[in-house]
Amino acid sequence: MIRCPLCFNALTPERITWMATSGNAETDPVASSYYRTPVESRRMVASELKRERNNAVLIPSRAAAAAQVGSQVVEVCPSCHYRIPDGWRDSRTTCIAMAGARDTGKTVYVAVLIKTLQLLGERIGCVVEPNDQRTADIYHQHYEQTLYLQRKMLPPTASIDTAAPFQRDPLVFRLGHWNDRKQYLVIRDVAGEDLQNQRNIGQTWTEFFGNADGVVYMFDPLKVPSIAGQLRDLIPAQEAQEVAPITVLQTVLSMIGRRDPKLAVVLSKFDAMHELKNVVGTDWSSIMGNPGAGFSRDPSLIRGPYDNDDGELVDAEVRSLLVKLGAKSIIDAVDTPHTGARLPARFFAVSALGALPSGEQVHEGGISPFRCLDPARWILSGAGVWN
Ligand SMILES: Nc1nc2c(ncn2[C@@H]2O[C@H](COP(=O)(O)OP(=O)(O)OP(=O)(O)O)[C@@H](O)[C@H]2O)c(=O)[nH]1
Ligand SMILES: [Mg+2]
Ligand SMILES: [Zn+2]
C-alpha cells in the first residue's frame, strides 16, 4: 500500500493531483484543515486514469496538466494536498500514528525507536535514514540532540494548535529495499494534550489515526497510584492525571472510527515495573522477578523475522499485568470498543530509556532500550516489511 505521508489516505493509481510550482497562491481550506494552520496552494489539476482501448492513460497527463497551469507541476495528495515526495509511488509505505495521554513517553519512544531500527537495519542489511532534509532536521533538533547529545528529557509536545509545532509534519524514514520495493516508514508524533481534548474528535486533521497501518497507544504505569506509591523513593511525585488513560483511549478509538488499523497497546516505562522486583515483601516483587516471563528478556534485536509466538506470549502477560494494575477497563475498551469496530490489537511492554531517568537527565548508565522494536515490528510485519 502507498499512503499520503500526512493524512495516511491510500494513494491509488486512478487519481493523481498536480499542483503548479509557480504562479498565484491562495489560501487552501482543504490543506489548512488537514495541516491545522493556514496553508496556501497554487493551481491544481486532477488527473484520472482512464482505459483507452487496451491502455490505461492518465488524463490529463503530467505534461498536459503543466501546460494547463503554465508552470512545472508537482504531485500533491488528492485528499489533503500535501506534497507527495519524489519517487513515492514506486515505493511502499508503513504509517504509524503515536497516541496516549500527556507524559506517557511517546516522543522519547520515537527518538529511541529510530536508533533501534537503525541497529536492527544494520544487522539485516537495510539502511534506515531520514528521507528528506526536513525529517533529518526535525529528528535531530527535537529528538536526538536533547535526548542523546545533551542527555536530557524532552519537553512536552506542543498542541497542534500552537504556532509551529514540529509534529505537524510527519517523520519519513527510508527502510531500504524489501520484497524488491523501496520501503518507507512514516511516523506521526502527537501531543498528548490534543488527545486529552475530546473536541478534537471528528476534526479533519485526526483522520490519519484511522488511515494508519498501526496506532501505538501508550499507557504509563507510573500514573497508577499503587505503583507510584511503591516506587516513591525512586520516582518524582506524579502529578494527578487530568484525564484518565481510558478516556484518552476512547478518544483515539473514536478518531479511528470504523477504520481498522492495528492497535498496539504499550505499557511504557517498563523499567519502572522491573524496579518493582526490588521492592521486597510485595507480590509485585515475585511477579516482576519471574525470570521465565517474556517481559523479563528482550530478544528484539536478534536477526530474523518478527517472532509472533513471543509477541503472543508478551500480549498475554501484559494483559494480566494490566488487570493487576487495576486497568482492566483498557483491555475491555480494546476487546469490546464503544465504536463497535474491534481492531486487530496486541499488548506490549516497552522501556525506551531502559532505566529511570535521574530527574531531567538520562540515567548515568545511558539509554538501553527494552523491547522497543516490538510494536513497530508487529506493524511492519503486518505490512509485509522486515518480516
Ligand atoms: N522510566 C522511564 N521514564 C520515561 C521513559 N520514557 C519517558 N519517560 C519519562 O516520561 C517523560 C515524558 O516523556 P515524553 O516522551 O516526552 O512524553 P509524551 O508522551 O511525548 O508527552 P506529550 O508530548 O506531553 O504528549 C520523560 O520526560 C521521562 O521522564 C522510559 O522509558 N522510562
Ligand atoms: Mg511528546
Ligand atoms: Zn494526504
JSON list of N, CA, C and O in Angstrom, two decimals, residues 70-110:
[
{"chain": "A", "resi": 70, "resn": "GLY", "atom": "N", "xyz": [0.45, 26.43, -16.77]},
{"chain": "A", "resi": 70, "resn": "GLY", "atom": "CA", "xyz": [1.51, 27.34, -17.23]},
{"chain": "A", "resi": 70, "resn": "GLY", "atom": "C", "xyz": [2.77, 27.31, -16.39]},
{"chain": "A", "resi": 70, "resn": "GLY", "atom": "O", "xyz": [3.47, 28.32, -16.30]},
{"chain": "A", "resi": 71, "resn": "SER", "atom": "N", "xyz": [3.03, 26.18, -15.72]},
{"chain": "A", "resi": 71, "resn": "SER", "atom": "CA", "xyz": [4.31, 26.05, -14.99]},
{"chain": "A", "resi": 71, "resn": "SER", "atom": "C", "xyz": [4.58, 24.56, -14.78]},
{"chain": "A", "resi": 71, "resn": "SER", "atom": "O", "xyz": [3.75, 23.72, -15.12]},
{"chain": "A", "resi": 72, "resn": "GLN", "atom": "N", "xyz": [5.76, 24.27, -14.22]},
{"chain": "A", "resi": 72, "resn": "GLN", "atom": "CA", "xyz": [6.02, 22.88, -13.83]},
{"chain": "A", "resi": 72, "resn": "GLN", "atom": "C", "xyz": [4.95, 22.46, -12.80]},
{"chain": "A", "resi": 72, "resn": "GLN", "atom": "O", "xyz": [4.39, 23.33, -12.12]},
{"chain": "A", "resi": 73, "resn": "VAL", "atom": "N", "xyz": [4.74, 21.16, -12.66]},
{"chain": "A", "resi": 73, "resn": "VAL", "atom": "CA", "xyz": [3.81, 20.71, -11.61]},
{"chain": "A", "resi": 73, "resn": "VAL", "atom": "C", "xyz": [4.49, 19.67, -10.72]},
{"chain": "A", "resi": 73, "resn": "VAL", "atom": "O", "xyz": [5.44, 19.00, -11.14]},
{"chain": "A", "resi": 74, "resn": "VAL", "atom": "N", "xyz": [3.98, 19.56, -9.48]},
{"chain": "A", "resi": 74, "resn": "VAL", "atom": "CA", "xyz": [4.43, 18.51, -8.56]},
{"chain": "A", "resi": 74, "resn": "VAL", "atom": "C", "xyz": [3.19, 17.76, -8.11]},
{"chain": "A", "resi": 74, "resn": "VAL", "atom": "O", "xyz": [2.07, 18.28, -8.20]},
{"chain": "A", "resi": 75, "resn": "GLU", "atom": "N", "xyz": [3.40, 16.54, -7.64]},
{"chain": "A", "resi": 75, "resn": "GLU", "atom": "CA", "xyz": [2.24, 15.77, -7.19]},
{"chain": "A", "resi": 75, "resn": "GLU", "atom": "C", "xyz": [1.87, 16.15, -5.76]},
{"chain": "A", "resi": 75, "resn": "GLU", "atom": "O", "xyz": [2.74, 16.29, -4.90]},
{"chain": "A", "resi": 76, "resn": "VAL", "atom": "N", "xyz": [0.58, 16.31, -5.52]},
{"chain": "A", "resi": 76, "resn": "VAL", "atom": "CA", "xyz": [0.10, 16.52, -4.15]},
{"chain": "A", "resi": 76, "resn": "VAL", "atom": "C", "xyz": [-0.98, 15.47, -3.86]},
{"chain": "A", "resi": 76, "resn": "VAL", "atom": "O", "xyz": [-1.54, 14.87, -4.78]},
{"chain": "A", "resi": 77, "resn": "CYS", "atom": "N", "xyz": [-1.26, 15.28, -2.57]},
{"chain": "A", "resi": 77, "resn": "CYS", "atom": "CA", "xyz": [-2.27, 14.28, -2.19]},
{"chain": "A", "resi": 77, "resn": "CYS", "atom": "C", "xyz": [-3.66, 14.76, -2.62]},
{"chain": "A", "resi": 77, "resn": "CYS", "atom": "O", "xyz": [-4.03, 15.90, -2.33]},
{"chain": "A", "resi": 78, "resn": "PRO", "atom": "N", "xyz": [-4.46, 13.91, -3.29]},
{"chain": "A", "resi": 78, "resn": "PRO", "atom": "CA", "xyz": [-5.79, 14.33, -3.70]},
{"chain": "A", "resi": 78, "resn": "PRO", "atom": "C", "xyz": [-6.68, 14.68, -2.50]},
{"chain": "A", "resi": 78, "resn": "PRO", "atom": "O", "xyz": [-7.60, 15.49, -2.62]},
{"chain": "A", "resi": 79, "resn": "SER", "atom": "N", "xyz": [-6.40, 14.07, -1.32]},
{"chain": "A", "resi": 79, "resn": "SER", "atom": "CA", "xyz": [-7.25, 14.34, -0.15]},
{"chain": "A", "resi": 79, "resn": "SER", "atom": "C", "xyz": [-6.83, 15.59, 0.60]},
{"chain": "A", "resi": 79, "resn": "SER", "atom": "O", "xyz": [-7.66, 16.45, 0.90]},
{"chain": "A", "resi": 80, "resn": "CYS", "atom": "N", "xyz": [-5.52, 15.70, 0.94]},
{"chain": "A", "resi": 80, "resn": "CYS", "atom": "CA", "xyz": [-5.11, 16.79, 1.85]},
{"chain": "A", "resi": 80, "resn": "CYS", "atom": "C", "xyz": [-4.20, 17.80, 1.19]},
{"chain": "A", "resi": 80, "resn": "CYS", "atom": "O", "xyz": [-3.80, 18.78, 1.83]},
{"chain": "A", "resi": 81, "resn": "HIS", "atom": "N", "xyz": [-3.83, 17.56, -0.08]},
{"chain": "A", "resi": 81, "resn": "HIS", "atom": "CA", "xyz": [-2.99, 18.48, -0.86]},
{"chain": "A", "resi": 81, "resn": "HIS", "atom": "C", "xyz": [-1.56, 18.59, -0.34]},
{"chain": "A", "resi": 81, "resn": "HIS", "atom": "O", "xyz": [-0.86, 19.55, -0.66]},
{"chain": "A", "resi": 82, "resn": "TYR", "atom": "N", "xyz": [-1.13, 17.64, 0.50]},
{"chain": "A", "resi": 82, "resn": "TYR", "atom": "CA", "xyz": [0.26, 17.65, 0.97]},
{"chain": "A", "resi": 82, "resn": "TYR", "atom": "C", "xyz": [1.16, 17.18, -0.17]},
{"chain": "A", "resi": 82, "resn": "TYR", "atom": "O", "xyz": [0.79, 16.32, -0.95]},
{"chain": "A", "resi": 83, "resn": "ARG", "atom": "N", "xyz": [2.35, 17.77, -0.25]},
{"chain": "A", "resi": 83, "resn": "ARG", "atom": "CA", "xyz": [3.30, 17.42, -1.32]},
{"chain": "A", "resi": 83, "resn": "ARG", "atom": "C", "xyz": [3.71, 15.95, -1.17]},
{"chain": "A", "resi": 83, "resn": "ARG", "atom": "O", "xyz": [4.15, 15.53, -0.10]},
{"chain": "A", "resi": 84, "resn": "ILE", "atom": "N", "xyz": [3.56, 15.19, -2.26]},
{"chain": "A", "resi": 84, "resn": "ILE", "atom": "CA", "xyz": [3.99, 13.79, -2.25]},
{"chain": "A", "resi": 84, "resn": "ILE", "atom": "C", "xyz": [5.47, 13.75, -2.65]},
{"chain": "A", "resi": 84, "resn": "ILE", "atom": "O", "xyz": [5.84, 14.29, -3.69]},
{"chain": "A", "resi": 85, "resn": "PRO", "atom": "N", "xyz": [6.32, 13.13, -1.82]},
{"chain": "A", "resi": 85, "resn": "PRO", "atom": "CA", "xyz": [7.76, 13.14, -2.13]},
{"chain": "A", "resi": 85, "resn": "PRO", "atom": "C", "xyz": [8.06, 12.46, -3.48]},
{"chain": "A", "resi": 85, "resn": "PRO", "atom": "O", "xyz": [7.31, 11.58, -3.92]},
{"chain": "A", "resi": 86, "resn": "ASP", "atom": "N", "xyz": [9.15, 12.87, -4.10]},
{"chain": "A", "resi": 86, "resn": "ASP", "atom": "CA", "xyz": [9.54, 12.27, -5.39]},
{"chain": "A", "resi": 86, "resn": "ASP", "atom": "C", "xyz": [9.76, 10.77, -5.22]},
{"chain": "A", "resi": 86, "resn": "ASP", "atom": "O", "xyz": [10.33, 10.34, -4.22]},
{"chain": "A", "resi": 87, "resn": "GLY", "atom": "N", "xyz": [9.37, 10.01, -6.20]},
{"chain": "A", "resi": 87, "resn": "GLY", "atom": "CA", "xyz": [9.61, 8.56, -6.19]},
{"chain": "A", "resi": 87, "resn": "GLY", "atom": "C", "xyz": [8.68, 7.79, -5.27]},
{"chain": "A", "resi": 87, "resn": "GLY", "atom": "O", "xyz": [8.78, 6.57, -5.13]},
{"chain": "A", "resi": 88, "resn": "TRP", "atom": "N", "xyz": [7.76, 8.49, -4.60]},
{"chain": "A", "resi": 88, "resn": "TRP", "atom": "CA", "xyz": [6.89, 7.88, -3.58]},
{"chain": "A", "resi": 88, "resn": "TRP", "atom": "C", "xyz": [6.06, 6.74, -4.15]},
{"chain": "A", "resi": 88, "resn": "TRP", "atom": "O", "xyz": [5.86, 5.71, -3.53]},
{"chain": "A", "resi": 89, "resn": "ARG", "atom": "N", "xyz": [5.54, 6.95, -5.36]},
{"chain": "A", "resi": 89, "resn": "ARG", "atom": "CA", "xyz": [4.62, 5.95, -5.92]},
{"chain": "A", "resi": 89, "resn": "ARG", "atom": "C", "xyz": [5.30, 4.65, -6.33]},
{"chain": "A", "resi": 89, "resn": "ARG", "atom": "O", "xyz": [4.63, 3.67, -6.60]},
{"chain": "A", "resi": 90, "resn": "ASP", "atom": "N", "xyz": [6.66, 4.66, -6.39]},
{"chain": "A", "resi": 90, "resn": "ASP", "atom": "CA", "xyz": [7.35, 3.39, -6.71]},
{"chain": "A", "resi": 90, "resn": "ASP", "atom": "C", "xyz": [7.67, 2.62, -5.44]},
{"chain": "A", "resi": 90, "resn": "ASP", "atom": "O", "xyz": [8.38, 1.63, -5.47]},
{"chain": "A", "resi": 91, "resn": "SER", "atom": "N", "xyz": [7.19, 3.09, -4.30]},
{"chain": "A", "resi": 91, "resn": "SER", "atom": "CA", "xyz": [7.62, 2.50, -3.04]},
{"chain": "A", "resi": 91, "resn": "SER", "atom": "C", "xyz": [6.41, 1.91, -2.30]},
{"chain": "A", "resi": 91, "resn": "SER", "atom": "O", "xyz": [5.30, 1.88, -2.81]},
{"chain": "A", "resi": 92, "resn": "ARG", "atom": "N", "xyz": [6.68, 1.46, -1.09]},
{"chain": "A", "resi": 92, "resn": "ARG", "atom": "CA", "xyz": [5.61, 1.04, -0.18]},
{"chain": "A", "resi": 92, "resn": "ARG", "atom": "C", "xyz": [5.78, 1.84, 1.11]},
{"chain": "A", "resi": 92, "resn": "ARG", "atom": "O", "xyz": [6.91, 2.11, 1.52]},
{"chain": "A", "resi": 93, "resn": "THR", "atom": "N", "xyz": [4.68, 2.18, 1.74]},
{"chain": "A", "resi": 93, "resn": "THR", "atom": "CA", "xyz": [4.79, 2.96, 2.97]},
{"chain": "A", "resi": 93, "resn": "THR", "atom": "C", "xyz": [4.11, 2.22, 4.12]},
{"chain": "A", "resi": 93, "resn": "THR", "atom": "O", "xyz": [3.07, 1.59, 3.93]},
{"chain": "A", "resi": 94, "resn": "THR", "atom": "N", "xyz": [4.70, 2.31, 5.29]},
{"chain": "A", "resi": 94, "resn": "THR", "atom": "CA", "xyz": [4.04, 1.85, 6.51]},
{"chain": "A", "resi": 94, "resn": "THR", "atom": "C", "xyz": [3.90, 3.08, 7.40]},
{"chain": "A", "resi": 94, "resn": "THR", "atom": "O", "xyz": [4.88, 3.77, 7.66]},
{"chain": "A", "resi": 95, "resn": "CYS", "atom": "N", "xyz": [2.66, 3.34, 7.81]},
{"chain": "A", "resi": 95, "resn": "CYS", "atom": "CA", "xyz": [2.39, 4.58, 8.54]},
{"chain": "A", "resi": 95, "resn": "CYS", "atom": "C", "xyz": [1.98, 4.29, 9.97]},
{"chain": "A", "resi": 95, "resn": "CYS", "atom": "O", "xyz": [1.05, 3.51, 10.22]},
{"chain": "A", "resi": 96, "resn": "ILE", "atom": "N", "xyz": [2.68, 4.92, 10.90]},
{"chain": "A", "resi": 96, "resn": "ILE", "atom": "CA", "xyz": [2.42, 4.71, 12.33]},
{"chain": "A", "resi": 96, "resn": "ILE", "atom": "C", "xyz": [2.01, 6.03, 12.99]},
{"chain": "A", "resi": 96, "resn": "ILE", "atom": "O", "xyz": [2.67, 7.05, 12.80]},
{"chain": "A", "resi": 97, "resn": "ALA", "atom": "N", "xyz": [0.92, 5.98, 13.75]},
{"chain": "A", "resi": 97, "resn": "ALA", "atom": "CA", "xyz": [0.46, 7.16, 14.50]},
{"chain": "A", "resi": 97, "resn": "ALA", "atom": "C", "xyz": [0.68, 6.89, 15.98]},
{"chain": "A", "resi": 97, "resn": "ALA", "atom": "O", "xyz": [0.27, 5.85, 16.49]},
{"chain": "A", "resi": 98, "resn": "MET", "atom": "N", "xyz": [1.34, 7.82, 16.67]},
{"chain": "A", "resi": 98, "resn": "MET", "atom": "CA", "xyz": [1.53, 7.69, 18.11]},
{"chain": "A", "resi": 98, "resn": "MET", "atom": "C", "xyz": [0.28, 8.21, 18.81]},
{"chain": "A", "resi": 98, "resn": "MET", "atom": "O", "xyz": [-0.39, 9.12, 18.32]},
{"chain": "A", "resi": 99, "resn": "ALA", "atom": "N", "xyz": [-0.03, 7.63, 19.99]},
{"chain": "A", "resi": 99, "resn": "ALA", "atom": "CA", "xyz": [-1.19, 8.09, 20.75]},
{"chain": "A", "resi": 99, "resn": "ALA", "atom": "C", "xyz": [-0.95, 7.83, 22.23]},
{"chain": "A", "resi": 99, "resn": "ALA", "atom": "O", "xyz": [-0.10, 7.02, 22.60]},
{"chain": "A", "resi": 100, "resn": "GLY", "atom": "N", "xyz": [-1.71, 8.52, 23.07]},
{"chain": "A", "resi": 100, "resn": "GLY", "atom": "CA", "xyz": [-1.57, 8.33, 24.51]},
{"chain": "A", "resi": 100, "resn": "GLY", "atom": "C", "xyz": [-1.72, 9.67, 25.21]},
{"chain": "A", "resi": 100, "resn": "GLY", "atom": "O", "xyz": [-1.62, 10.73, 24.58]},
{"chain": "A", "resi": 101, "resn": "ALA", "atom": "N", "xyz": [-1.95, 9.60, 26.52]},
{"chain": "A", "resi": 101, "resn": "ALA", "atom": "CA", "xyz": [-2.11, 10.83, 27.30]},
{"chain": "A", "resi": 101, "resn": "ALA", "atom": "C", "xyz": [-0.77, 11.57, 27.37]},
{"chain": "A", "resi": 101, "resn": "ALA", "atom": "O", "xyz": [0.25, 11.08, 26.88]},
{"chain": "A", "resi": 102, "resn": "ARG", "atom": "N", "xyz": [-0.79, 12.76, 27.99]},
{"chain": "A", "resi": 102, "resn": "ARG", "atom": "CA", "xyz": [0.46, 13.52, 28.16]},
{"chain": "A", "resi": 102, "resn": "ARG", "atom": "C", "xyz": [1.44, 12.71, 28.98]},
{"chain": "A", "resi": 102, "resn": "ARG", "atom": "O", "xyz": [1.06, 11.95, 29.86]},
{"chain": "A", "resi": 103, "resn": "ASP", "atom": "N", "xyz": [2.73, 12.89, 28.65]},
{"chain": "A", "resi": 103, "resn": "ASP", "atom": "CA", "xyz": [3.78, 12.38, 29.53]},
{"chain": "A", "resi": 103, "resn": "ASP", "atom": "C", "xyz": [3.85, 10.86, 29.58]},
{"chain": "A", "resi": 103, "resn": "ASP", "atom": "O", "xyz": [4.39, 10.29, 30.52]},
{"chain": "A", "resi": 104, "resn": "THR", "atom": "N", "xyz": [3.25, 10.17, 28.61]},
{"chain": "A", "resi": 104, "resn": "THR", "atom": "CA", "xyz": [3.27, 8.70, 28.65]},
{"chain": "A", "resi": 104, "resn": "THR", "atom": "C", "xyz": [4.54, 8.14, 28.01]},
{"chain": "A", "resi": 104, "resn": "THR", "atom": "O", "xyz": [4.79, 6.94, 28.11]},
{"chain": "A", "resi": 105, "resn": "GLY", "atom": "N", "xyz": [5.32, 9.00, 27.32]},
{"chain": "A", "resi": 105, "resn": "GLY", "atom": "CA", "xyz": [6.58, 8.54, 26.75]},
{"chain": "A", "resi": 105, "resn": "GLY", "atom": "C", "xyz": [6.59, 8.40, 25.24]},
{"chain": "A", "resi": 105, "resn": "GLY", "atom": "O", "xyz": [7.46, 7.71, 24.68]},
{"chain": "A", "resi": 106, "resn": "LYS", "atom": "N", "xyz": [5.67, 9.07, 24.55]},
{"chain": "A", "resi": 106, "resn": "LYS", "atom": "CA", "xyz": [5.57, 8.93, 23.08]},
{"chain": "A", "resi": 106, "resn": "LYS", "atom": "C", "xyz": [6.80, 9.48, 22.35]},
{"chain": "A", "resi": 106, "resn": "LYS", "atom": "O", "xyz": [7.37, 8.82, 21.49]},
{"chain": "A", "resi": 107, "resn": "THR", "atom": "N", "xyz": [7.20, 10.70, 22.73]},
{"chain": "A", "resi": 107, "resn": "THR", "atom": "CA", "xyz": [8.28, 11.35, 21.98]},
{"chain": "A", "resi": 107, "resn": "THR", "atom": "C", "xyz": [9.62, 10.67, 22.28]},
{"chain": "A", "resi": 107, "resn": "THR", "atom": "O", "xyz": [10.43, 10.44, 21.37]},
{"chain": "A", "resi": 108, "resn": "VAL", "atom": "N", "xyz": [9.82, 10.30, 23.53]},
{"chain": "A", "resi": 108, "resn": "VAL", "atom": "CA", "xyz": [11.04, 9.57, 23.88]},
{"chain": "A", "resi": 108, "resn": "VAL", "atom": "C", "xyz": [11.06, 8.24, 23.11]},
{"chain": "A", "resi": 108, "resn": "VAL", "atom": "O", "xyz": [12.09, 7.83, 22.56]},
{"chain": "A", "resi": 109, "resn": "TYR", "atom": "N", "xyz": [9.92, 7.60, 23.01]},
{"chain": "A", "resi": 109, "resn": "TYR", "atom": "CA", "xyz": [9.83, 6.33, 22.29]},
{"chain": "A", "resi": 109, "resn": "TYR", "atom": "C", "xyz": [10.23, 6.51, 20.83]},
{"chain": "A", "resi": 109, "resn": "TYR", "atom": "O", "xyz": [11.03, 5.73, 20.29]},
{"chain": "A", "resi": 110, "resn": "VAL", "atom": "N", "xyz": [9.70, 7.55, 20.19]},
{"chain": "A", "resi": 110, "resn": "VAL", "atom": "CA", "xyz": [10.02, 7.77, 18.77]},
{"chain": "A", "resi": 110, "resn": "VAL", "atom": "C", "xyz": [11.52, 7.99, 18.60]},
{"chain": "A", "resi": 110, "resn": "VAL", "atom": "O", "xyz": [12.16, 7.42, 17.71]}
]
